[in-house]
CSV table of C-alpha atoms in Angstrom, one decimal:
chain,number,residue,atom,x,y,z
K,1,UNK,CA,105.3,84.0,85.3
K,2,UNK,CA,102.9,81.8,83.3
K,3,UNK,CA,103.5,80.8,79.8
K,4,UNK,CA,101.2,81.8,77.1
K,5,UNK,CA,101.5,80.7,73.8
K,6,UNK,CA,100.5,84.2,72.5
K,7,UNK,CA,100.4,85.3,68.4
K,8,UNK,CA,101.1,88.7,69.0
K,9,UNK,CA,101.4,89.6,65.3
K,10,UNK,CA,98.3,88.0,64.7
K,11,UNK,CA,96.5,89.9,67.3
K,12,UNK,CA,98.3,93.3,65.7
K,13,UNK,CA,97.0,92.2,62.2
K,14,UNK,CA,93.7,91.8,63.1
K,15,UNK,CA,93.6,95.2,64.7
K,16,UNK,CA,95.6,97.9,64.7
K,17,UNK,CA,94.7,99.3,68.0
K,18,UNK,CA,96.1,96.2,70.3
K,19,UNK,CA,98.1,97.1,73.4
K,20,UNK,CA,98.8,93.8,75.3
K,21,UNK,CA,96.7,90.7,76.5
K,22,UNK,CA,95.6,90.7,80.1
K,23,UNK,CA,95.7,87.7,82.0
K,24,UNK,CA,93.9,87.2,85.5
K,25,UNK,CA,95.1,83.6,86.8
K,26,UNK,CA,92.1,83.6,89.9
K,27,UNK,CA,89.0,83.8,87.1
K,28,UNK,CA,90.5,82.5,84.1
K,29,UNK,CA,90.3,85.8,82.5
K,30,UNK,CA,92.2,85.9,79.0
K,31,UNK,CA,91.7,88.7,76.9
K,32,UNK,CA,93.4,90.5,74.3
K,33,UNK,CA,93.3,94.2,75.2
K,34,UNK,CA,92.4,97.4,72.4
K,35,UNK,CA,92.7,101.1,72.9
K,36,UNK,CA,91.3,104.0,70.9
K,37,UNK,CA,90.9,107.6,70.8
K,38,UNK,CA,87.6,107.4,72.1
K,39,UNK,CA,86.4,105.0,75.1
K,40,UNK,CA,83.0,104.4,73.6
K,41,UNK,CA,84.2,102.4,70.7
K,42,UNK,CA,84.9,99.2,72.4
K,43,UNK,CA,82.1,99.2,75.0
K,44,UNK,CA,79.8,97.6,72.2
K,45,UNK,CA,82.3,96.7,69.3
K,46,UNK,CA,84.8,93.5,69.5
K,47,UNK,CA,88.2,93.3,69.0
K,48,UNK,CA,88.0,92.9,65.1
K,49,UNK,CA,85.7,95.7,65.3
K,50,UNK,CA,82.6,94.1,64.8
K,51,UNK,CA,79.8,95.2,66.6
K,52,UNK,CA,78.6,93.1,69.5
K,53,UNK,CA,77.1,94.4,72.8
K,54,UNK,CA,79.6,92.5,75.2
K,55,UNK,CA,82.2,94.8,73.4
K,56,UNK,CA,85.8,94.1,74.4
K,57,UNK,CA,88.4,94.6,77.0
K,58,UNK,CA,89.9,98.5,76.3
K,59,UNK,CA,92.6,100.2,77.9
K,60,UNK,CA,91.2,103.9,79.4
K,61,UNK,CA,91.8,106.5,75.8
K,62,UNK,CA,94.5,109.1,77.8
K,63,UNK,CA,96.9,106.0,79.0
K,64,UNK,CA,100.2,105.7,77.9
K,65,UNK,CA,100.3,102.4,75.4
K,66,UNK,CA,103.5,101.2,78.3
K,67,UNK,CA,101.6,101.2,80.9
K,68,UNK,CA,103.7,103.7,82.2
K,69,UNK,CA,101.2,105.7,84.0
K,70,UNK,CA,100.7,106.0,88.2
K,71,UNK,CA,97.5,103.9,87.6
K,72,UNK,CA,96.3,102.8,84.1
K,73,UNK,CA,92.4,101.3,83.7
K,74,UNK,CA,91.2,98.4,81.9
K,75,UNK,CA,88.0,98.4,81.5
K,76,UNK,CA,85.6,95.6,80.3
K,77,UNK,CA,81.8,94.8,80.9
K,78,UNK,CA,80.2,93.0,83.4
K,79,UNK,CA,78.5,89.9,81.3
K,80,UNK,CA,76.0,87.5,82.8
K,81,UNK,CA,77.7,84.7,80.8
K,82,UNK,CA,81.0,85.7,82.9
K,83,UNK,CA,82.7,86.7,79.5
K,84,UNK,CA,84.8,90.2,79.5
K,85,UNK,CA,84.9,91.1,83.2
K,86,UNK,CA,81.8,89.0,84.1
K,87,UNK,CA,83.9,87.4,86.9
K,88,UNK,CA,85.7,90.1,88.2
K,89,UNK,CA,82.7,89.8,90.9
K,90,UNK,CA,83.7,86.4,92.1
K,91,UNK,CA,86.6,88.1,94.5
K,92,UNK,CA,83.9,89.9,96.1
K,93,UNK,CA,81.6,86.9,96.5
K,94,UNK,CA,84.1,83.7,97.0
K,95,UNK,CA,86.3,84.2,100.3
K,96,UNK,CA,90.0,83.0,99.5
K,97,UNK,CA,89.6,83.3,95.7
K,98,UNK,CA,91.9,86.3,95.2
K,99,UNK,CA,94.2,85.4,98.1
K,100,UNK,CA,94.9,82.2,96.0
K,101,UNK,CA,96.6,83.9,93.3
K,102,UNK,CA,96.9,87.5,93.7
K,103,UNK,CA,97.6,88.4,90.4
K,104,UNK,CA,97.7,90.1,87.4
K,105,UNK,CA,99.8,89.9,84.3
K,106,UNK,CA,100.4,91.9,81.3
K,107,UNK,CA,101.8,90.4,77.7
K,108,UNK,CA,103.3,92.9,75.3
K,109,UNK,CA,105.4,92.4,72.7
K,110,UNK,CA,108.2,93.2,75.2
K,111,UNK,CA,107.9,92.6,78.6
K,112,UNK,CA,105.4,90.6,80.9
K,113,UNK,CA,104.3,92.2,83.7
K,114,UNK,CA,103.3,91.1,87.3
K,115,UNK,CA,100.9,93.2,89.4
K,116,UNK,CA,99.6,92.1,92.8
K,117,UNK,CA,96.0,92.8,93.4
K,118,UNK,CA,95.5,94.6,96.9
K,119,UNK,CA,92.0,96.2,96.8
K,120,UNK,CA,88.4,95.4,95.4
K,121,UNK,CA,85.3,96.7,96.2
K,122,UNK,CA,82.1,98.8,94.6
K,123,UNK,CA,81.9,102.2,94.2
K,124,UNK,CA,80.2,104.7,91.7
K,125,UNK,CA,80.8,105.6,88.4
K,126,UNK,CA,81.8,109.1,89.5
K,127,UNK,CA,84.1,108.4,92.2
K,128,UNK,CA,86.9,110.0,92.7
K,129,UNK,CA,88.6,106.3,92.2
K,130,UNK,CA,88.7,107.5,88.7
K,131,UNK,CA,90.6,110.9,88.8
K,132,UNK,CA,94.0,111.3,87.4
K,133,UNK,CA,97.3,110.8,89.8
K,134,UNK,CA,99.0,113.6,89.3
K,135,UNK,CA,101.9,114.3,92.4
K,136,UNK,CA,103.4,111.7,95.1
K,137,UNK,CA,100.6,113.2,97.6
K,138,UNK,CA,97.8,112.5,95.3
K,139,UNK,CA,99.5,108.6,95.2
K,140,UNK,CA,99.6,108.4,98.7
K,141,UNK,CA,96.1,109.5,99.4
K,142,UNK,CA,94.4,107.2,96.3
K,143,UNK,CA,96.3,104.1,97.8
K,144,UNK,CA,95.2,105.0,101.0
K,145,UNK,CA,91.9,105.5,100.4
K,146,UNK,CA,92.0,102.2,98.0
K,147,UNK,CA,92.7,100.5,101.0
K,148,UNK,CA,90.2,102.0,103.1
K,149,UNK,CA,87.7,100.8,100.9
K,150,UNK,CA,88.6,97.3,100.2
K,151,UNK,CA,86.7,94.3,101.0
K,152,UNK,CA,89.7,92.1,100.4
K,153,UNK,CA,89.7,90.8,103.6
K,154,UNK,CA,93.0,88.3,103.1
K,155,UNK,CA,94.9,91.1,101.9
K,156,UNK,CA,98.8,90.9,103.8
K,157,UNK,CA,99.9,94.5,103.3
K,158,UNK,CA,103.0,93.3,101.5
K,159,UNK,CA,103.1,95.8,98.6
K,160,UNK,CA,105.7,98.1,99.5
K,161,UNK,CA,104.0,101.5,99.1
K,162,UNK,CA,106.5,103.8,99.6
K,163,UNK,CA,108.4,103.0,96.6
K,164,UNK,CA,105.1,103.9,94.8
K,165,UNK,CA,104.6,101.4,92.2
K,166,UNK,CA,102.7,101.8,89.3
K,167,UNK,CA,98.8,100.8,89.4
K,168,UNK,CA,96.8,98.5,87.1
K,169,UNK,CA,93.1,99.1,87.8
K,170,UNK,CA,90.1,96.7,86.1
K,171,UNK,CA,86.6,98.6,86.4
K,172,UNK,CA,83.3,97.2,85.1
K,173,UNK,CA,79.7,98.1,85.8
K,174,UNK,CA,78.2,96.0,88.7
K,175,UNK,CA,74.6,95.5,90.2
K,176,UNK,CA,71.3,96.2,88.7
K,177,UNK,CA,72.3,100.4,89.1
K,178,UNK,CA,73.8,101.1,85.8
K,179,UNK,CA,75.9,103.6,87.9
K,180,UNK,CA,77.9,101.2,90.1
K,181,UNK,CA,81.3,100.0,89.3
K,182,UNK,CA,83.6,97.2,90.3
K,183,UNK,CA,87.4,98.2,90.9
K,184,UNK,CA,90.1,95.8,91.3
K,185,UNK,CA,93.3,97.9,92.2
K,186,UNK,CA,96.9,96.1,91.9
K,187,UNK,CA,100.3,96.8,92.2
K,188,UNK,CA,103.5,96.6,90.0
K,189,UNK,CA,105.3,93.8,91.1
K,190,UNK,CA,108.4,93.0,87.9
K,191,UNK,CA,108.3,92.0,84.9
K,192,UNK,CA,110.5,90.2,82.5
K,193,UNK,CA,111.8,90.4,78.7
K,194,UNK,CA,109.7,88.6,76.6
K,195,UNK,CA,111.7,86.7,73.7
């Protein structure tokens, strides 16, 4: 697990909606994430709440704060500058890039968590990529389908399906069609105490 040197109580005091900082090794991604009631206040607010077009990275309104859910969504916009999830697009473009460092970690007050990416690709904004996981079937077939539709060519197949771990997804709009997203699916892998 990589070390951060993270203030978490400075991050709580400056906003009382914080849920974790999410780290992506591969792109240098290092954000401090929000949640709200409503998924349209952070698309164009930051983190202190001020408003700002590039917004910040928010976890989806109906997730559990724990992460506890089948698949919980980040989301975060696509910037030119490659700020928020700018460079989520570089797994798509560079060949080897997420096979370098699969993946994704989690800081909460408690635990950091360790998710191993295993599917990218675009889709729409109303795909069914985005529907609830609600049964073991429903599991089965978004993984499968997940897969199906990955361009993540170095991908090994060694997340162990069957014991269905939870999901972390990162979605953020991509292309010139404001309806296109970019999903980056991963995997619970462990996570450790914090502390």
């Amino acid at each position: 697990y990589p070390t951060l040197n993270i203030d978490f109580q400075a991050f709580a005091d400056r906003n009382s909606d914080f849920v974790g900082v999410l780290y992506v090794p591969a792109l240098d991604i290092l954000y401090p994430m929000a949640k709200s009631k409503d998924n349209a206040d952070y698309l164009h607010h930051t983190f202190e709440g001020k408003y700002n077009f590039a917004g910040c990275i928010f976890m989806d309104m109906v997730a559990s704060d724990d992460f506890s859910d089948r698949n919980t969504f980040i989301f975060g916009h696509n910037m030119k500058n490659g700020s928020m999830f700018g460079k989520l697009k570089h797994f798509s473009t560079e060949d080897g890039l997420a096979a370098s460092d699969p993946y994704v970690y989690v800081y909460t007050t408690k635990t950091v968590r360790k998710y191993r990416i295993f599917s990218y690709y675009q889709t729409d904004y109303n795909s069914d990529a985005y529907n609830d996981i609600t049964d073991d079937a429903g599991y089965d077939t978004y993984v499968q389908k997940a897969l199906k539709r990955s361009v993540f060519r170095e991908y090994q197949n060694d997340v162990d399906f069957t014991a269905r771990p939870l999901m972390l997804t990162l979605s953020t709009c991509s292309g010139k069609n404001s309806g296109q997203r970019f999903l980056v699916h991963s995997a619970f892998v462990s996570e450790k105490p914090l502390g």
